């Protein structure tokens, strides 16, 4: 196959508003040892794209990721802007963690038989020499150029072959959100018959969690915007609490009784965080993978201490989790939930739609 020298890409030129996204011609990536080149067909939009572009990951930012921040970025006065691991970024950068496409070329020490494979990208680039939960060293589309381009490169092990009749757009909705959700359930070891409380249940990770928890045979109590109740219940949620209600502790207690939640999967953080800990039973489990409603909530340590709670944070799913996810997709055990698609040149419009939080599921870019 003849490969072009140049390609179209949406390039992030710095921290800030939508104007930092520029649609331009850039060189097709050169392959290093162990890399593959993917002709991208589609790529999903994720919170990490917005967080990185706006500078919301900066430790000095204490507020929720509001629609205004999503459109304009954080204050230009912030001096500690960075990526998800608070490491400095190099610009320009191509974002996009959820690329789906076809391998069209391979670098040294990669079998040429991989050319032609349909793949999805495992966005967590790992150093296997490190302990299992410490292996994530780079994130595709963050510290490493990603999928908002006609072509992208990635280590061969992160280009995972998939056999599915789903469309490219559907496949591009899974990688980041669903692997994060599954890793959250792995960490809390969710079992059949247990009751799980899920916050932010209409978003990419939240909606994935509903499906993944039901796949495990758990009872799901989902929290989300009132207007999205029907869509969330359609995913399998057993009970629903409107976010607008506010009194989470009382609402949960009405459904299951006092402190009867086995685990909480939280992707929002914010002012209801302390109530999430209150609803947990003795030795209950809490796991977080997001804090867009507020990263610095109050905590009553007495809930943590005297109930012997267990808590986890998830930023880097394990390779085994991603491999399991691919199996679920291929066997049809989970389904995609694509709210809307945009062209690559329309990424600014896609970000605008994303931060409005009016959708359920994923927004996907068609390349």
Tab-separated table of C-alpha atoms in Angstrom:
chain	number	residue	atom	x	y	z
A	1	UNK	CA	0.000	0.000	0.000
A	2	UNK	CA	1.325	3.438	-0.931
A	3	UNK	CA	1.365	5.675	2.136
A	4	UNK	CA	1.180	9.466	1.891
A	5	UNK	CA	3.815	11.729	3.406
A	6	UNK	CA	1.232	14.098	4.905
A	7	UNK	CA	-2.096	13.630	6.649
A	8	UNK	CA	-4.927	15.678	8.108
A	9	UNK	CA	-4.994	15.945	11.909
A	10	UNK	CA	-6.626	17.996	14.624
A	11	UNK	CA	-3.698	19.425	16.570
A	12	UNK	CA	-3.778	20.765	20.123
A	13	UNK	CA	-1.450	23.773	20.216
A	14	UNK	CA	-1.612	24.541	23.941
A	15	UNK	CA	-3.823	24.706	27.021
A	16	UNK	CA	-6.943	26.792	26.656
A	17	UNK	CA	-10.202	27.086	24.782
A	18	UNK	CA	-11.504	25.610	21.569
A	19	UNK	CA	-9.233	27.895	19.555
A	20	UNK	CA	-6.296	25.706	20.653
A	21	UNK	CA	-7.575	22.955	18.325
A	22	UNK	CA	-6.264	23.464	14.788
A	23	UNK	CA	-7.105	21.344	11.741
A	24	UNK	CA	-3.944	21.114	9.689
A	25	UNK	CA	-1.617	19.013	7.556
A	26	UNK	CA	1.121	17.180	9.467
A	27	UNK	CA	3.595	14.421	8.565
A	28	UNK	CA	2.433	10.809	8.759
A	29	UNK	CA	4.133	9.337	11.867
A	30	UNK	CA	7.459	7.558	11.426
A	31	UNK	CA	7.551	4.108	13.024
A	32	UNK	CA	10.068	3.101	15.684
A	33	UNK	CA	10.966	-0.389	16.833
A	34	UNK	CA	7.828	-2.272	17.855
A	35	UNK	CA	5.342	0.264	16.437
A	36	UNK	CA	2.436	-0.195	14.051
A	37	UNK	CA	0.801	2.410	11.821
A	38	UNK	CA	-2.996	2.523	11.874
A	39	UNK	CA	-5.216	4.119	9.258
A	40	UNK	CA	-7.796	5.589	11.612
A	41	UNK	CA	-11.475	5.122	10.831
A	42	UNK	CA	-13.007	6.621	13.980
A	43	UNK	CA	-12.001	7.898	17.414
A	44	UNK	CA	-14.073	8.475	20.536
A	45	UNK	CA	-14.155	11.705	22.575
A	46	UNK	CA	-13.368	11.412	26.290
A	47	UNK	CA	-13.190	13.633	29.356
A	48	UNK	CA	-9.409	13.368	29.332
A	49	UNK	CA	-9.374	15.297	26.023
A	50	UNK	CA	-11.237	18.186	27.638
A	51	UNK	CA	-9.306	17.993	30.907
A	52	UNK	CA	-5.954	18.173	29.126
A	53	UNK	CA	-6.887	20.881	26.656
A	54	UNK	CA	-8.398	23.161	29.283
A	55	UNK	CA	-5.670	22.642	31.899
A	56	UNK	CA	-8.217	21.307	34.411
A	57	UNK	CA	-5.724	18.688	35.652
A	58	UNK	CA	-3.652	21.435	37.293
A	59	UNK	CA	-3.518	20.981	41.095
A	60	UNK	CA	-4.404	24.655	41.545
A	61	UNK	CA	-7.806	24.059	39.909
A	62	UNK	CA	-10.290	23.233	42.664
A	63	UNK	CA	-13.588	23.658	40.836
A	64	UNK	CA	-15.816	21.358	38.829
A	65	UNK	CA	-15.202	21.019	35.107
A	66	UNK	CA	-17.933	23.448	34.126
A	67	UNK	CA	-19.214	24.042	30.618
A	68	UNK	CA	-17.480	27.439	30.649
A	69	UNK	CA	-14.111	25.859	31.498
A	70	UNK	CA	-14.731	23.218	28.846
A	71	UNK	CA	-15.192	25.914	26.221
A	72	UNK	CA	-12.621	28.502	27.329
A	73	UNK	CA	-10.089	26.679	29.517
A	74	UNK	CA	-8.954	27.439	33.067
A	75	UNK	CA	-7.531	30.760	34.145
A	76	UNK	CA	-4.458	31.806	32.210
A	77	UNK	CA	-2.871	32.631	35.570
A	78	UNK	CA	-2.521	28.949	36.516
A	79	UNK	CA	1.169	28.000	36.508
A	80	UNK	CA	0.907	24.251	37.053
A	81	UNK	CA	-0.949	23.095	33.947
A	82	UNK	CA	-0.225	19.522	32.919
A	83	UNK	CA	-1.551	16.168	31.852
A	84	UNK	CA	-3.426	13.471	33.753
A	85	UNK	CA	-0.297	12.509	35.746
A	86	UNK	CA	0.722	16.146	36.296
A	87	UNK	CA	3.687	15.767	33.959
A	88	UNK	CA	4.379	18.568	31.535
A	89	UNK	CA	3.039	18.213	28.008
A	90	UNK	CA	4.775	18.995	24.770
A	91	UNK	CA	2.839	20.859	22.122
A	92	UNK	CA	1.675	20.464	19.452
A	93	UNK	CA	-0.117	17.276	20.468
A	94	UNK	CA	-2.684	15.090	18.694
A	95	UNK	CA	-5.323	13.907	21.168
A	96	UNK	CA	-7.771	11.009	20.931
A	97	UNK	CA	-7.530	7.819	23.018
A	98	UNK	CA	-10.124	5.605	21.307
A	99	UNK	CA	-8.852	4.960	17.786
A	100	UNK	CA	-10.304	2.214	15.629
A	101	UNK	CA	-8.884	1.325	12.247
A	102	UNK	CA	-6.654	-0.952	10.209
A	103	UNK	CA	-2.923	-1.610	10.514
A	104	UNK	CA	-1.300	-0.497	7.253
A	105	UNK	CA	2.401	-0.685	8.144
A	106	UNK	CA	4.630	-2.129	10.871
A	107	UNK	CA	7.952	-1.074	12.351
A	108	UNK	CA	11.011	-3.224	13.021
A	109	UNK	CA	10.404	-6.406	15.026
A	110	UNK	CA	6.675	-6.486	14.309
A	111	UNK	CA	5.399	-9.336	12.090
A	112	UNK	CA	4.247	-8.077	8.699
A	113	UNK	CA	1.326	-10.468	9.050
A	114	UNK	CA	-0.281	-7.823	11.253
A	115	UNK	CA	-0.841	-5.592	8.223
A	116	UNK	CA	-4.543	-5.609	7.420
A	117	UNK	CA	-5.741	-6.365	10.958
A	118	UNK	CA	-8.748	-4.424	12.239
A	119	UNK	CA	-7.795	-3.074	15.662
A	120	UNK	CA	-8.850	-0.911	18.554
A	121	UNK	CA	-6.292	0.945	20.650
A	122	UNK	CA	-5.572	0.126	24.265
A	123	UNK	CA	-4.712	3.692	25.344
A	124	UNK	CA	-2.595	2.806	28.380
A	125	UNK	CA	1.023	2.443	27.238
A	126	UNK	CA	2.818	0.359	29.842
A	127	UNK	CA	6.245	-0.617	31.115
A	128	UNK	CA	5.808	-4.306	31.936
A	129	UNK	CA	8.882	-4.240	34.165
A	130	UNK	CA	6.975	-2.229	36.769
A	131	UNK	CA	4.475	-3.575	39.351
A	132	UNK	CA	1.035	-4.287	37.804
A	133	UNK	CA	-0.764	-1.157	39.016
A	134	UNK	CA	2.245	1.064	38.230
A	135	UNK	CA	2.864	0.037	34.650
A	136	UNK	CA	1.012	2.872	32.914
A	137	UNK	CA	3.682	5.392	31.889
A	138	UNK	CA	2.059	7.178	28.929
A	139	UNK	CA	-1.496	7.671	27.743
A	140	UNK	CA	-2.354	7.546	24.056
A	141	UNK	CA	-3.670	10.957	23.031
A	142	UNK	CA	-2.180	12.670	26.079
A	143	UNK	CA	1.576	12.256	26.509
A	144	UNK	CA	1.669	10.350	23.211
A	145	UNK	CA	0.029	11.406	19.943
A	146	UNK	CA	-3.391	9.821	19.504
A	147	UNK	CA	-6.188	9.160	17.077
A	148	UNK	CA	-7.554	12.527	15.918
A	149	UNK	CA	-5.745	12.081	12.634
A	150	UNK	CA	-5.923	10.087	9.424
A	151	UNK	CA	-3.033	7.911	10.635
A	152	UNK	CA	-1.582	7.164	14.053
A	153	UNK	CA	1.215	5.036	15.434
A	154	UNK	CA	1.188	3.024	18.648
A	155	UNK	CA	3.212	0.164	20.167
A	156	UNK	CA	2.136	-3.112	18.585
A	157	UNK	CA	0.873	-4.511	21.896
A	158	UNK	CA	-1.549	-1.583	22.214
A	159	UNK	CA	-3.121	-2.227	18.802
A	160	UNK	CA	-5.501	-5.015	19.749
A	161	UNK	CA	-7.021	-7.139	16.997
A	162	UNK	CA	-10.786	-7.369	17.139
A	163	UNK	CA	-13.301	-9.472	15.244
A	164	UNK	CA	-16.707	-7.815	15.256
A	165	UNK	CA	-19.555	-6.850	12.953
A	166	UNK	CA	-19.922	-3.519	14.770
A	167	UNK	CA	-19.229	-0.336	12.826
A	168	UNK	CA	-16.009	1.635	13.232
A	169	UNK	CA	-17.918	4.332	15.084
A	170	UNK	CA	-19.375	1.787	17.494
A	171	UNK	CA	-15.976	0.216	18.174
A	172	UNK	CA	-14.473	3.655	18.810
A	173	UNK	CA	-16.834	4.108	21.762
A	174	UNK	CA	-15.332	1.361	23.917
A	175	UNK	CA	-11.617	1.594	24.666
A	176	UNK	CA	-11.141	4.364	27.216
A	177	UNK	CA	-14.533	4.421	28.948
A	178	UNK	CA	-15.256	0.712	29.089
A	179	UNK	CA	-11.733	-0.338	30.098
A	180	UNK	CA	-11.856	2.255	32.875
A	181	UNK	CA	-15.260	1.010	34.009
A	182	UNK	CA	-14.201	-2.634	33.954
A	183	UNK	CA	-11.008	-1.846	35.868
A	184	UNK	CA	-13.107	-0.100	38.519
A	185	UNK	CA	-15.147	-3.282	38.959
A	186	UNK	CA	-11.992	-5.394	39.023
A	187	UNK	CA	-10.570	-3.263	41.821
A	188	UNK	CA	-13.698	-3.561	44.000
A	189	UNK	CA	-14.119	-7.225	43.002
A	190	UNK	CA	-17.831	-6.762	42.297
A	191	UNK	CA	-19.765	-10.017	42.695
A	192	UNK	CA	-23.144	-11.272	41.518
A	193	UNK	CA	-25.931	-10.281	43.896
A	194	UNK	CA	-24.084	-7.254	45.298
A	195	UNK	CA	-25.481	-3.724	45.096
A	196	UNK	CA	-23.451	-1.067	43.281
A	197	UNK	CA	-24.089	2.674	43.311
A	198	UNK	CA	-22.932	4.406	40.105
A	199	UNK	CA	-22.639	8.186	39.785
A	200	UNK	CA	-22.559	10.024	36.459
A	201	UNK	CA	-24.391	7.108	34.875
A	202	UNK	CA	-25.169	8.882	31.582
A	203	UNK	CA	-21.556	9.620	30.647
A	204	UNK	CA	-19.099	7.411	28.804
A	205	UNK	CA	-17.682	5.623	31.857
A	206	UNK	CA	-20.934	5.742	33.823
A	207	UNK	CA	-23.035	4.171	31.083
A	208	UNK	CA	-20.313	1.564	30.561
A	209	UNK	CA	-20.381	0.767	34.287
A	210	UNK	CA	-24.121	0.090	34.194
A	211	UNK	CA	-23.687	-2.528	31.472
A	212	UNK	CA	-20.536	-4.040	32.942
A	213	UNK	CA	-22.036	-4.332	36.428
A	214	UNK	CA	-25.189	-5.991	35.081
A	215	UNK	CA	-22.986	-8.380	33.123
A	216	UNK	CA	-21.572	-9.464	36.503
A	217	UNK	CA	-25.042	-9.986	37.952
A	218	UNK	CA	-25.033	-7.027	40.334
A	219	UNK	CA	-27.909	-4.794	41.324
A	220	UNK	CA	-27.325	-1.259	39.966
A	221	UNK	CA	-28.512	1.995	41.477
A	222	UNK	CA	-27.671	4.731	38.980
A	223	UNK	CA	-27.407	8.481	39.575
A	224	UNK	CA	-27.850	10.844	36.638
A	225	UNK	CA	-29.704	13.813	35.251
A	226	UNK	CA	-33.478	13.498	35.536
A	227	UNK	CA	-34.004	13.854	31.796
A	228	UNK	CA	-31.781	10.827	31.144
A	229	UNK	CA	-33.591	8.316	33.365
A	230	UNK	CA	-35.216	6.364	30.531
A	231	UNK	CA	-31.927	5.928	28.668
A	232	UNK	CA	-30.082	4.835	31.807
A	233	UNK	CA	-32.783	2.329	32.761
A	234	UNK	CA	-32.651	0.949	29.204
A	235	UNK	CA	-29.008	0.044	29.837
A	236	UNK	CA	-30.092	-2.170	32.719
A	237	UNK	CA	-30.126	0.035	35.829
A	238	UNK	CA	-32.423	-1.449	38.480
A	239	UNK	CA	-33.014	1.817	40.314
A	240	UNK	CA	-32.496	5.468	39.409
A	241	UNK	CA	-31.818	8.580	41.501
A	242	UNK	CA	-32.090	12.002	39.828
A	243	UNK	CA	-28.916	13.988	40.411
A	244	UNK	CA	-31.069	17.088	40.956
A	245	UNK	CA	-32.508	15.579	44.132
A	246	UNK	CA	-29.320	16.340	46.062
A	247	UNK	CA	-29.944	14.255	49.201
A	248	UNK	CA	-28.095	11.165	47.987
A	249	UNK	CA	-27.861	9.483	51.381
A	250	UNK	CA	-31.615	9.701	51.973
A	251	UNK	CA	-32.431	8.639	48.417
A	252	UNK	CA	-30.247	5.539	48.599
A	253	UNK	CA	-31.541	4.654	52.064
A	254	UNK	CA	-35.118	4.769	50.769
A	255	UNK	CA	-34.223	2.182	48.126
A	256	UNK	CA	-32.046	-0.322	50.012
A	257	UNK	CA	-32.129	0.619	53.687
A	258	UNK	CA	-29.486	2.107	55.956
A	259	UNK	CA	-25.881	1.536	54.808
A	260	UNK	CA	-26.615	-1.436	52.528
A	261	UNK	CA	-24.472	-0.490	49.510
A	262	UNK	CA	-21.657	-2.962	48.846
A	263	UNK	CA	-19.652	-0.723	46.507
A	264	UNK	CA	-19.655	2.734	44.933
A	265	UNK	CA	-18.265	3.409	41.445
A	266	UNK	CA	-17.842	7.167	41.300
A	267	UNK	CA	-16.952	9.148	38.193
A	268	UNK	CA	-18.025	12.602	39.376
A	269	UNK	CA	-16.665	13.384	42.841
A	270	UNK	CA	-18.024	16.722	43.998
A	271	UNK	CA	-20.237	17.700	46.925
A	272	UNK	CA	-21.997	14.324	47.323
A	273	UNK	CA	-18.707	12.463	47.879
A	274	UNK	CA	-19.113	12.268	51.661
A	275	UNK	CA	-22.641	10.874	51.200
A	276	UNK	CA	-21.236	8.135	48.952
A	277	UNK	CA	-19.069	6.946	51.833
A	278	UNK	CA	-21.980	7.169	54.267
A	279	UNK	CA	-24.188	4.806	52.250
A	280	UNK	CA	-21.558	2.044	52.224
A	281	UNK	CA	-21.882	-0.935	54.535
A	282	UNK	CA	-19.117	-2.021	56.908
A	283	UNK	CA	-16.040	-2.975	54.837
A	284	UNK	CA	-17.686	-1.482	51.760
A	285	UNK	CA	-15.643	-0.527	48.709
A	286	UNK	CA	-15.312	2.809	46.937
A	287	UNK	CA	-13.575	3.382	43.591
A	288	UNK	CA	-13.119	6.638	41.697
A	289	UNK	CA	-12.133	7.376	38.109
A	290	UNK	CA	-13.311	10.949	37.733
A	291	UNK	CA	-13.979	14.190	39.573
A	292	UNK	CA	-15.607	16.522	37.055
A	293	UNK	CA	-18.171	17.654	39.669
A	294	UNK	CA	-15.320	18.766	41.923
A	295	UNK	CA	-11.866	17.314	42.653
A	296	UNK	CA	-11.490	18.508	46.242
A	297	UNK	CA	-14.572	17.413	48.226
A	298	UNK	CA	-14.849	17.194	51.983
A	299	UNK	CA	-14.351	13.786	53.577
A	300	UNK	CA	-15.412	12.576	57.006
A	301	UNK	CA	-12.548	10.252	57.892
A	302	UNK	CA	-14.709	8.578	60.521
A	303	UNK	CA	-16.654	6.848	57.729
A	304	UNK	CA	-13.415	5.564	56.265
A	305	UNK	CA	-11.867	4.530	59.566
A	306	UNK	CA	-14.684	3.144	61.677
A	307	UNK	CA	-16.414	1.289	58.862
A	308	UNK	CA	-13.120	-0.188	57.614
A	309	UNK	CA	-13.811	1.028	54.098
A	310	UNK	CA	-11.603	0.204	51.124
A	311	UNK	CA	-10.847	2.871	48.505
A	312	UNK	CA	-9.220	2.821	45.057
A	313	UNK	CA	-8.390	5.286	42.314
A	314	UNK	CA	-8.266	4.164	38.677
A	315	UNK	CA	-6.335	6.023	35.999
A	316	UNK	CA	-4.528	3.192	34.261
A	317	UNK	CA	-6.449	-0.016	33.555
A	318	UNK	CA	-4.400	-3.196	33.395
A	319	UNK	CA	-3.655	-5.041	30.147
A	320	UNK	CA	-5.628	-8.044	31.404
A	321	UNK	CA	-8.679	-5.823	31.851
A	322	UNK	CA	-8.469	-4.562	28.283
A	323	UNK	CA	-8.071	-8.100	26.955
A	324	UNK	CA	-11.205	-9.155	28.850
A	325	UNK	CA	-13.087	-6.157	27.445
A	326	UNK	CA	-12.278	-7.161	23.876
A	327	UNK	CA	-13.744	-10.585	24.623
A	328	UNK	CA	-16.962	-9.022	25.918
A	329	UNK	CA	-17.262	-6.966	22.711
A	330	UNK	CA	-16.604	-9.921	20.420
A	331	UNK	CA	-19.151	-12.084	22.235
A	332	UNK	CA	-21.787	-9.335	22.214
A	333	UNK	CA	-22.000	-9.180	26.015
A	334	UNK	CA	-21.929	-5.371	26.025
A	335	UNK	CA	-23.237	-2.898	23.490
A	336	UNK	CA	-22.022	0.455	22.174
A	337	UNK	CA	-23.874	3.641	23.013
A	338	UNK	CA	-23.001	6.320	20.468
A	339	UNK	CA	-24.934	9.531	20.958
A	340	UNK	CA	-23.598	11.468	17.972
A	341	UNK	CA	-20.804	11.496	15.401
A	342	UNK	CA	-18.790	14.381	13.948
A	343	UNK	CA	-16.186	14.744	11.214
A	344	UNK	CA	-12.565	15.265	12.244
A	345	UNK	CA	-12.699	18.864	11.022
A	346	UNK	CA	-15.649	19.386	13.402
A	347	UNK	CA	-13.815	18.459	16.603
A	348	UNK	CA	-14.421	21.895	18.098
A	349	UNK	CA	-18.154	21.356	17.620
A	350	UNK	CA	-17.827	17.877	19.140
A	351	UNK	CA	-16.120	19.318	22.232
A	352	UNK	CA	-18.888	21.913	22.504
A	353	UNK	CA	-21.514	19.165	22.417
A	354	UNK	CA	-19.525	17.037	24.859
A	355	UNK	CA	-19.179	19.698	27.570
A	356	UNK	CA	-22.880	20.570	27.353
A	357	UNK	CA	-23.507	17.125	28.931
A	358	UNK	CA	-26.839	16.752	27.162
A	359	UNK	CA	-25.956	13.394	25.623
A	360	UNK	CA	-26.026	9.815	26.944
A	361	UNK	CA	-23.055	7.598	26.067
A	362	UNK	CA	-20.247	8.567	23.701
A	363	UNK	CA	-19.515	11.170	21.063
A	364	UNK	CA	-17.372	9.788	18.239
A	365	UNK	CA	-15.250	11.400	15.528
A	366	UNK	CA	-15.460	9.801	12.092
A	367	UNK	CA	-12.163	10.127	10.226
